[in-house]
Amino acid sequence: MEKIIRIADRIKETRNITPNELEELLTTDDEQGIEYLHSLARTTAHEVYGNAVYIRGLIEFTNYCRNDCLYCGIRRSNTNADRYRLSTEQIMECCRSGYELGFRTFVLQGGEDPYFTDERICAVVSGIREKYSDCAITLSIGEKTKESYQKYFDAGANRYLLRHETADDEHYRRLHPREMSLSNRKQCLWNLKEIGYQVGCGFMVGSPYQTVKTLYSDIQFIRELNPHMVGIGPFIPQHDTPFAKMKAGTMEETLRLLSVIRLICPRVLLPSTTALGTIHPQGREKGILSGANVVMPNLSPVSVRKKYELYDNKICTGDEAAECRSCMERRMEEIGCHVVISRGDYAE
């Protein structure tokens, strides 16, 4: 126990970690030591944000994608995917109902869909910005040119989520098709930050071929980028992908990495993801108790939720937005946290 405590304290003090320390934290069976790690991360989050949990309204507006990432259920090669696109009117209706429920951040997430040109994305963003001026608008629509990112920003987008997935070149190539590159992925993140977005990166925990070495590269890239948000969640296989038979990531490893990221980046906005809730009934609560401070209930129409199947057995596909919101508030209150109605900006 004392060894894990020393490691956790040193991470918080130095905001860094060594490869050996990371391996020790990921492999130890010292439950008391790991509980100290989670407690320290939880305290660190409270020092910056109090017991606030920020909610983001997730709108999954298209499951078309030009990419063919080997782990993703909406990859272009998946001919079994039931494709859909929300209309501008449907997106605005999601925002309307979300606003009434207390959401002050809308997250527009989708595949890299060529139908949604810069003009169409800007029209949606500016429409939301005009009607809900007190809300933050987050985009999560993949790799674009710097010029495109600038257009979205000028139209009113505030934040951009782009998981780097892995910061190790060889690992990246094993997860993605040949036409994609880690260097471009990273450049997109730097471009977004230069424009002025609040930027989020992240990775899957337990993805195929991941090692302590690749995870260490992820953490060092996060330290270098110094993002406003980091999204991590367990890898969960999807049955229509080349990784269908691969082993899923674990809740335990995800929670340990959430705590490490909180200690290294004390002010970061750190979601407890739907994927975490999918692999364990209390996964999202456990994520918050390990240092996370953001949850993202789904505002998408119930009719399309099962179609946005990045991975198997995704939760909350049948809930109405109001059910998601009230359920999340109750769950957070049960662990001593408070869902707040605000944009939930990064604490500078």
Short mmCIF file of C-alpha atoms in Angstrom, two decimals:
data_model
loop_
_atom_site.label_atom_id
_atom_site.label_comp_id
_atom_site.label_asym_id
_atom_site.label_seq_id
_atom_site.Cartn_x
_atom_site.Cartn_y
_atom_site.Cartn_z
CA MET A 1 0.00 0.00 0.00
CA GLU A 2 2.76 2.44 0.90
CA LYS A 3 4.38 2.05 -2.51
CA ILE A 4 1.16 2.93 -4.38
CA ILE A 5 0.57 5.87 -2.04
CA ARG A 6 4.06 7.20 -2.77
CA ILE A 7 3.49 6.88 -6.50
CA ALA A 8 0.11 8.64 -6.35
CA ASP A 9 1.51 11.48 -4.23
CA ARG A 10 4.46 11.90 -6.59
CA ILE A 11 2.18 12.06 -9.64
CA LYS A 12 0.15 14.82 -8.03
CA GLU A 13 3.27 16.72 -6.96
CA THR A 14 5.12 16.49 -10.29
CA ARG A 15 2.15 16.17 -12.67
CA ASN A 16 4.05 13.41 -14.39
CA ILE A 17 4.58 9.67 -14.22
CA THR A 18 7.37 7.27 -15.14
CA PRO A 19 6.83 4.13 -17.26
CA ASN A 20 7.60 1.94 -14.25
CA GLU A 21 5.10 3.81 -12.08
CA LEU A 22 2.41 3.47 -14.73
CA GLU A 23 3.02 -0.26 -15.00
CA GLU A 24 2.91 -0.60 -11.21
CA LEU A 25 -0.44 1.21 -11.01
CA LEU A 26 -1.97 -0.83 -13.84
CA THR A 27 -0.85 -4.24 -12.58
CA THR A 28 -0.96 -4.00 -8.77
CA ASP A 29 -3.56 -5.94 -6.83
CA ASP A 30 -3.19 -3.57 -3.87
CA GLU A 31 -6.84 -2.56 -3.49
CA GLN A 32 -6.21 -0.16 -0.61
CA GLY A 33 -3.47 1.58 -2.53
CA ILE A 34 -5.68 1.96 -5.60
CA GLU A 35 -8.51 3.31 -3.46
CA TYR A 36 -6.05 5.94 -2.22
CA LEU A 37 -5.23 6.78 -5.85
CA HIS A 38 -8.93 7.25 -6.65
CA SER A 39 -9.50 9.25 -3.47
CA LEU A 40 -6.59 11.56 -4.24
CA ALA A 41 -7.89 12.12 -7.78
CA ARG A 42 -11.39 12.77 -6.44
CA THR A 43 -10.03 15.31 -3.96
CA THR A 44 -8.03 16.97 -6.72
CA ALA A 45 -11.15 17.36 -8.87
CA HIS A 46 -13.05 18.82 -5.90
CA GLU A 47 -10.25 21.33 -5.26
CA VAL A 48 -10.91 22.81 -8.70
CA TYR A 49 -14.60 22.12 -9.41
CA GLY A 50 -16.12 21.27 -6.04
CA ASN A 51 -18.68 18.47 -6.12
CA ALA A 52 -20.12 19.73 -9.43
CA VAL A 53 -20.77 17.26 -12.23
CA TYR A 54 -21.29 18.89 -15.60
CA ILE A 55 -23.80 17.45 -18.04
CA ARG A 56 -23.43 17.66 -21.81
CA GLY A 57 -26.31 16.89 -24.13
CA LEU A 58 -25.09 14.45 -26.76
CA ILE A 59 -26.68 14.65 -30.22
CA GLU A 60 -25.52 11.85 -32.52
CA PHE A 61 -26.63 13.42 -35.79
CA THR A 62 -25.16 11.10 -38.45
CA ASN A 63 -23.75 7.59 -38.52
CA TYR A 64 -22.37 7.83 -42.04
CA CYS A 65 -18.56 7.84 -42.08
CA ARG A 66 -15.96 7.96 -44.83
CA ASN A 67 -13.36 6.29 -42.59
CA ASP A 68 -12.78 2.59 -42.04
CA CYS A 69 -11.32 2.39 -38.53
CA LEU A 70 -11.05 -1.26 -37.57
CA TYR A 71 -12.73 -0.88 -34.16
CA CYS A 72 -15.74 1.23 -35.12
CA GLY A 73 -19.25 -0.02 -35.81
CA ILE A 74 -20.06 2.85 -38.20
CA ARG A 75 -16.96 2.27 -40.37
CA ARG A 76 -17.67 2.64 -44.07
CA SER A 77 -17.17 -1.09 -44.76
CA ASN A 78 -19.95 -2.10 -42.37
CA THR A 79 -22.76 -2.81 -44.82
CA ASN A 80 -24.98 -3.96 -41.94
CA ALA A 81 -25.10 -0.51 -40.36
CA ASP A 82 -28.55 1.12 -40.56
CA ARG A 83 -27.50 4.57 -41.74
CA TYR A 84 -29.28 7.82 -40.85
CA ARG A 85 -28.84 11.58 -40.84
CA LEU A 86 -30.76 14.01 -38.65
CA SER A 87 -32.23 17.05 -40.37
CA THR A 88 -31.48 20.55 -39.14
CA GLU A 89 -35.00 20.64 -37.72
CA GLN A 90 -34.41 17.41 -35.79
CA ILE A 91 -31.13 18.70 -34.39
CA MET A 92 -32.79 21.93 -33.28
CA GLU A 93 -35.59 19.95 -31.63
CA CYS A 94 -32.97 17.98 -29.66
CA CYS A 95 -31.51 21.30 -28.49
CA ARG A 96 -34.93 22.67 -27.59
CA SER A 97 -35.84 19.72 -25.40
CA GLY A 98 -32.32 19.63 -23.95
CA TYR A 99 -32.40 23.31 -23.04
CA GLU A 100 -35.71 22.85 -21.22
CA LEU A 101 -34.12 20.00 -19.25
CA GLY A 102 -31.23 22.20 -18.13
CA PHE A 103 -28.51 21.35 -20.64
CA ARG A 104 -26.21 24.26 -21.43
CA THR A 105 -23.74 22.37 -23.60
CA PHE A 106 -24.69 20.55 -26.77
CA VAL A 107 -22.28 18.01 -28.25
CA LEU A 108 -22.83 17.38 -31.96
CA GLN A 109 -21.18 14.05 -32.70
CA GLY A 110 -21.10 12.09 -35.91
CA GLY A 111 -19.03 10.16 -38.38
CA GLU A 112 -17.00 11.99 -40.99
CA ASP A 113 -20.00 12.35 -43.29
CA PRO A 114 -19.33 14.10 -46.63
CA TYR A 115 -23.00 15.16 -46.81
CA PHE A 116 -22.39 17.54 -43.93
CA THR A 117 -20.31 20.08 -45.79
CA ASP A 118 -18.74 23.06 -44.05
CA GLU A 119 -21.70 25.12 -45.19
CA ARG A 120 -24.19 22.72 -43.61
CA ILE A 121 -22.20 22.39 -40.37
CA CYS A 122 -21.88 26.17 -40.09
CA ALA A 123 -25.60 26.62 -40.69
CA VAL A 124 -26.42 24.19 -37.87
CA VAL A 125 -23.89 25.76 -35.49
CA SER A 126 -24.97 29.34 -36.20
CA GLY A 127 -28.62 28.33 -35.78
CA ILE A 128 -27.93 26.88 -32.34
CA ARG A 129 -25.74 29.84 -31.40
CA GLU A 130 -28.46 32.32 -32.38
CA LYS A 131 -31.22 30.56 -30.45
CA TYR A 132 -29.19 29.44 -27.41
CA SER A 133 -26.60 32.14 -26.92
CA ASP A 134 -25.85 31.09 -23.33
CA CYS A 135 -24.87 27.56 -24.34
CA ALA A 136 -21.58 26.00 -25.36
CA ILE A 137 -21.47 24.14 -28.67
CA THR A 138 -19.10 21.20 -28.95
CA LEU A 139 -18.32 19.46 -32.22
CA SER A 140 -17.00 15.92 -32.54
CA ILE A 141 -16.89 15.27 -36.27
CA GLY A 142 -13.35 14.13 -36.93
CA GLU A 143 -10.43 15.31 -39.00
CA LYS A 144 -10.94 18.49 -41.02
CA THR A 145 -8.71 21.17 -42.49
CA LYS A 146 -7.67 24.10 -40.36
CA GLU A 147 -9.77 26.32 -42.61
CA SER A 148 -12.85 24.22 -41.89
CA TYR A 149 -12.20 24.33 -38.16
CA GLN A 150 -11.90 28.10 -38.38
CA LYS A 151 -15.26 28.34 -40.18
CA TYR A 152 -17.01 26.31 -37.47
CA PHE A 153 -15.39 28.46 -34.78
CA ASP A 154 -16.48 31.66 -36.50
CA ALA A 155 -20.02 30.26 -36.77
CA GLY A 156 -20.14 29.85 -32.98
CA ALA A 157 -18.61 26.50 -32.00
CA ASN A 158 -16.67 26.65 -28.72
CA ARG A 159 -15.24 23.19 -28.19
CA TYR A 160 -14.00 20.29 -30.26
CA LEU A 161 -13.53 16.66 -29.26
CA LEU A 162 -11.09 14.58 -31.31
CA ARG A 163 -9.75 11.46 -29.64
CA HIS A 164 -6.21 10.84 -30.79
CA GLU A 165 -6.90 7.11 -30.04
CA THR A 166 -3.21 6.31 -29.52
CA ALA A 167 -0.05 8.41 -29.55
CA ASP A 168 2.10 5.52 -30.76
CA ASP A 169 2.62 5.41 -34.55
CA GLU A 170 2.80 1.65 -34.89
CA HIS A 171 -0.24 1.15 -32.68
CA TYR A 172 -2.16 3.78 -34.66
CA ARG A 173 -1.47 1.91 -37.90
CA ARG A 174 -2.86 -1.31 -36.41
CA LEU A 175 -6.14 0.41 -35.50
CA HIS A 176 -6.72 2.48 -38.64
CA PRO A 177 -6.75 2.16 -42.44
CA ARG A 178 -3.63 3.06 -44.39
CA GLU A 179 -4.95 6.44 -45.56
CA MET A 180 -5.15 7.75 -41.99
CA SER A 181 -2.12 8.93 -40.02
CA LEU A 182 -1.31 9.81 -36.45
CA SER A 183 0.65 12.86 -37.58
CA ASN A 184 -2.45 14.34 -39.22
CA ARG A 185 -4.57 13.49 -36.19
CA LYS A 186 -2.17 15.30 -33.90
CA GLN A 187 -1.90 18.27 -36.27
CA CYS A 188 -5.69 18.62 -36.20
CA LEU A 189 -5.56 18.91 -32.42
CA TRP A 190 -2.81 21.53 -32.53
CA ASN A 191 -4.76 23.47 -35.19
CA LEU A 192 -7.88 23.44 -33.05
CA LYS A 193 -5.99 24.71 -30.05
CA GLU A 194 -4.35 27.48 -32.08
CA ILE A 195 -7.73 28.67 -33.37
CA GLY A 196 -9.00 29.02 -29.81
CA TYR A 197 -11.24 26.03 -29.19
CA GLN A 198 -11.48 24.27 -25.87
CA VAL A 199 -9.93 21.04 -27.13
CA GLY A 200 -10.47 17.43 -26.11
CA CYS A 201 -8.36 14.41 -26.98
CA GLY A 202 -8.46 10.86 -25.64
CA PHE A 203 -8.09 7.15 -26.25
CA MET A 204 -9.68 3.74 -25.75
CA VAL A 205 -8.52 1.71 -22.77
CA GLY A 206 -7.67 -1.88 -23.62
CA SER A 207 -7.78 -1.41 -27.39
CA PRO A 208 -6.22 -4.24 -29.42
CA TYR A 209 -2.40 -4.28 -29.29
CA GLN A 210 -2.29 -1.63 -26.56
CA THR A 211 0.61 -1.93 -24.10
CA VAL A 212 1.90 -0.02 -21.10
CA LYS A 213 4.37 1.56 -23.53
CA THR A 214 1.61 2.86 -25.81
CA LEU A 215 -0.38 4.09 -22.81
CA TYR A 216 2.67 5.93 -21.56
CA SER A 217 2.92 7.62 -24.96
CA ASP A 218 -0.73 8.64 -24.61
CA ILE A 219 -0.14 10.23 -21.23
CA GLN A 220 2.94 12.10 -22.41
CA PHE A 221 1.06 13.41 -25.46
CA ILE A 222 -1.74 14.62 -23.18
CA ARG A 223 0.85 16.40 -21.04
CA GLU A 224 2.32 18.02 -24.16
CA LEU A 225 -1.01 19.08 -25.67
CA ASN A 226 -2.41 20.23 -22.31
CA PRO A 227 -6.02 19.87 -23.49
CA HIS A 228 -9.12 21.23 -21.83
CA MET A 229 -10.86 17.85 -22.01
CA VAL A 230 -9.74 14.21 -22.10
CA GLY A 231 -12.14 11.46 -23.07
CA ILE A 232 -11.18 7.89 -22.25
CA GLY A 233 -13.34 4.81 -22.02
CA PRO A 234 -12.94 1.06 -22.30
CA PHE A 235 -12.64 -0.54 -25.72
CA ILE A 236 -15.79 -2.58 -26.39
CA PRO A 237 -15.87 -4.78 -29.50
CA GLN A 238 -18.54 -4.30 -32.16
CA HIS A 239 -19.79 -7.46 -33.87
CA ASP A 240 -19.50 -6.18 -37.45
CA THR A 241 -15.85 -5.09 -37.25
CA PRO A 242 -12.51 -6.89 -37.70
CA PHE A 243 -12.04 -6.59 -33.91
CA ALA A 244 -15.32 -8.37 -33.10
CA LYS A 245 -13.59 -11.18 -31.21
CA MET A 246 -11.05 -9.02 -29.42
CA LYS A 247 -11.05 -8.75 -25.63
CA ALA A 248 -12.77 -5.70 -24.17
CA GLY A 249 -11.03 -3.18 -21.95
CA THR A 250 -11.73 -3.35 -18.23
CA MET A 251 -13.42 -0.97 -15.85
CA GLU A 252 -10.56 -1.29 -13.35
CA GLU A 253 -7.89 -0.18 -15.79
CA THR A 254 -10.09 2.66 -17.05
CA LEU A 255 -10.68 3.95 -13.52
CA ARG A 256 -6.97 3.84 -12.70
CA LEU A 257 -6.14 5.82 -15.84
CA LEU A 258 -8.89 8.35 -15.11
CA SER A 259 -7.27 8.98 -11.74
CA VAL A 260 -3.80 9.29 -13.26
CA ILE A 261 -5.03 11.81 -15.83
CA ARG A 262 -6.78 13.86 -13.13
CA LEU A 263 -3.61 14.03 -11.04
CA ILE A 264 -1.49 15.02 -14.05
CA CYS A 265 -4.05 17.52 -15.40
CA PRO A 266 -5.90 18.83 -12.31
CA ARG A 267 -8.13 21.27 -14.21
CA VAL A 268 -9.09 19.03 -17.11
CA LEU A 269 -12.75 18.30 -17.86
CA LEU A 270 -12.90 14.53 -17.61
CA PRO A 271 -15.98 12.57 -18.72
CA SER A 272 -17.20 9.39 -17.15
CA THR A 273 -18.29 7.81 -20.40
CA THR A 274 -21.25 5.83 -21.65
CA ALA A 275 -18.84 3.02 -22.52
CA LEU A 276 -17.83 2.85 -18.85
CA GLY A 277 -21.48 2.58 -17.91
CA THR A 278 -21.93 -0.12 -20.54
CA ILE A 279 -19.37 -2.51 -19.04
CA HIS A 280 -20.58 -2.05 -15.45
CA PRO A 281 -23.97 -0.92 -14.05
CA GLN A 282 -22.27 1.63 -11.78
CA GLY A 283 -19.47 2.42 -14.21
CA ARG A 284 -20.25 6.10 -14.59
CA GLU A 285 -20.56 6.62 -10.83
CA LYS A 286 -17.27 4.85 -10.28
CA GLY A 287 -15.71 7.09 -12.93
CA ILE A 288 -16.83 10.21 -11.06
CA LEU A 289 -15.47 8.75 -7.82
CA SER A 290 -12.13 8.22 -9.59
CA GLY A 291 -11.72 11.86 -10.60
CA ALA A 292 -14.06 12.43 -13.55
CA ASN A 293 -16.48 15.36 -13.49
CA VAL A 294 -18.51 15.24 -16.73
CA VAL A 295 -21.34 12.99 -17.95
CA MET A 296 -23.01 13.09 -21.35
CA PRO A 297 -26.63 11.91 -21.45
CA ASN A 298 -28.09 11.31 -24.90
CA LEU A 299 -30.43 13.88 -26.46
CA SER A 300 -30.66 12.08 -29.81
CA PRO A 301 -34.11 10.91 -30.95
CA VAL A 302 -34.81 7.46 -29.49
CA SER A 303 -35.52 6.22 -33.03
CA VAL A 304 -31.85 6.53 -34.03
CA ARG A 305 -29.96 5.73 -30.83
CA LYS A 306 -29.49 2.03 -31.53
CA LYS A 307 -28.22 2.90 -35.02
CA TYR A 308 -25.26 4.87 -33.64
CA GLU A 309 -23.56 1.63 -32.66
CA LEU A 310 -19.87 2.34 -32.26
CA TYR A 311 -19.68 -0.72 -30.00
CA ASP A 312 -22.02 -3.48 -28.80
CA ASN A 313 -24.62 -3.29 -26.00
CA LYS A 314 -24.57 0.50 -25.63
CA ILE A 315 -26.78 1.64 -22.75
CA CYS A 316 -29.65 4.17 -22.71
CA THR A 317 -30.71 3.51 -26.31
CA GLY A 318 -34.37 3.36 -25.31
CA ASP A 319 -34.56 6.25 -22.86
CA GLU A 320 -36.19 9.59 -23.56
CA ALA A 321 -34.00 12.63 -22.98
CA ALA A 322 -35.91 13.50 -19.81
CA GLU A 323 -35.37 9.99 -18.46
CA CYS A 324 -31.64 10.22 -19.15
CA ARG A 325 -31.45 13.59 -17.42
CA SER A 326 -33.39 12.65 -14.29
CA CYS A 327 -31.67 9.27 -14.01
CA MET A 328 -28.25 10.89 -14.23
CA GLU A 329 -29.10 13.52 -11.62
CA ARG A 330 -30.30 10.86 -9.20
CA ARG A 331 -27.25 8.69 -9.78
CA MET A 332 -24.87 11.58 -9.12
CA GLU A 333 -26.70 12.68 -5.98
CA GLU A 334 -26.43 9.15 -4.61
CA ILE A 335 -22.62 9.47 -4.63
CA GLY A 336 -22.56 12.96 -3.10
CA CYS A 337 -22.23 14.98 -6.28
CA HIS A 338 -24.43 17.66 -7.77
CA VAL A 339 -25.41 18.06 -11.41
CA VAL A 340 -25.21 21.76 -12.22
CA ILE A 341 -26.99 23.78 -14.87
CA SER A 342 -24.14 25.64 -16.55
CA ARG A 343 -21.87 25.49 -19.55
CA GLY A 344 -19.26 23.88 -17.33
CA ASP A 345 -16.25 25.59 -18.86
CA TYR A 346 -12.64 24.65 -18.25
CA ALA A 347 -11.30 26.30 -15.10
CA GLU A 348 -8.45 28.55 -16.21
#
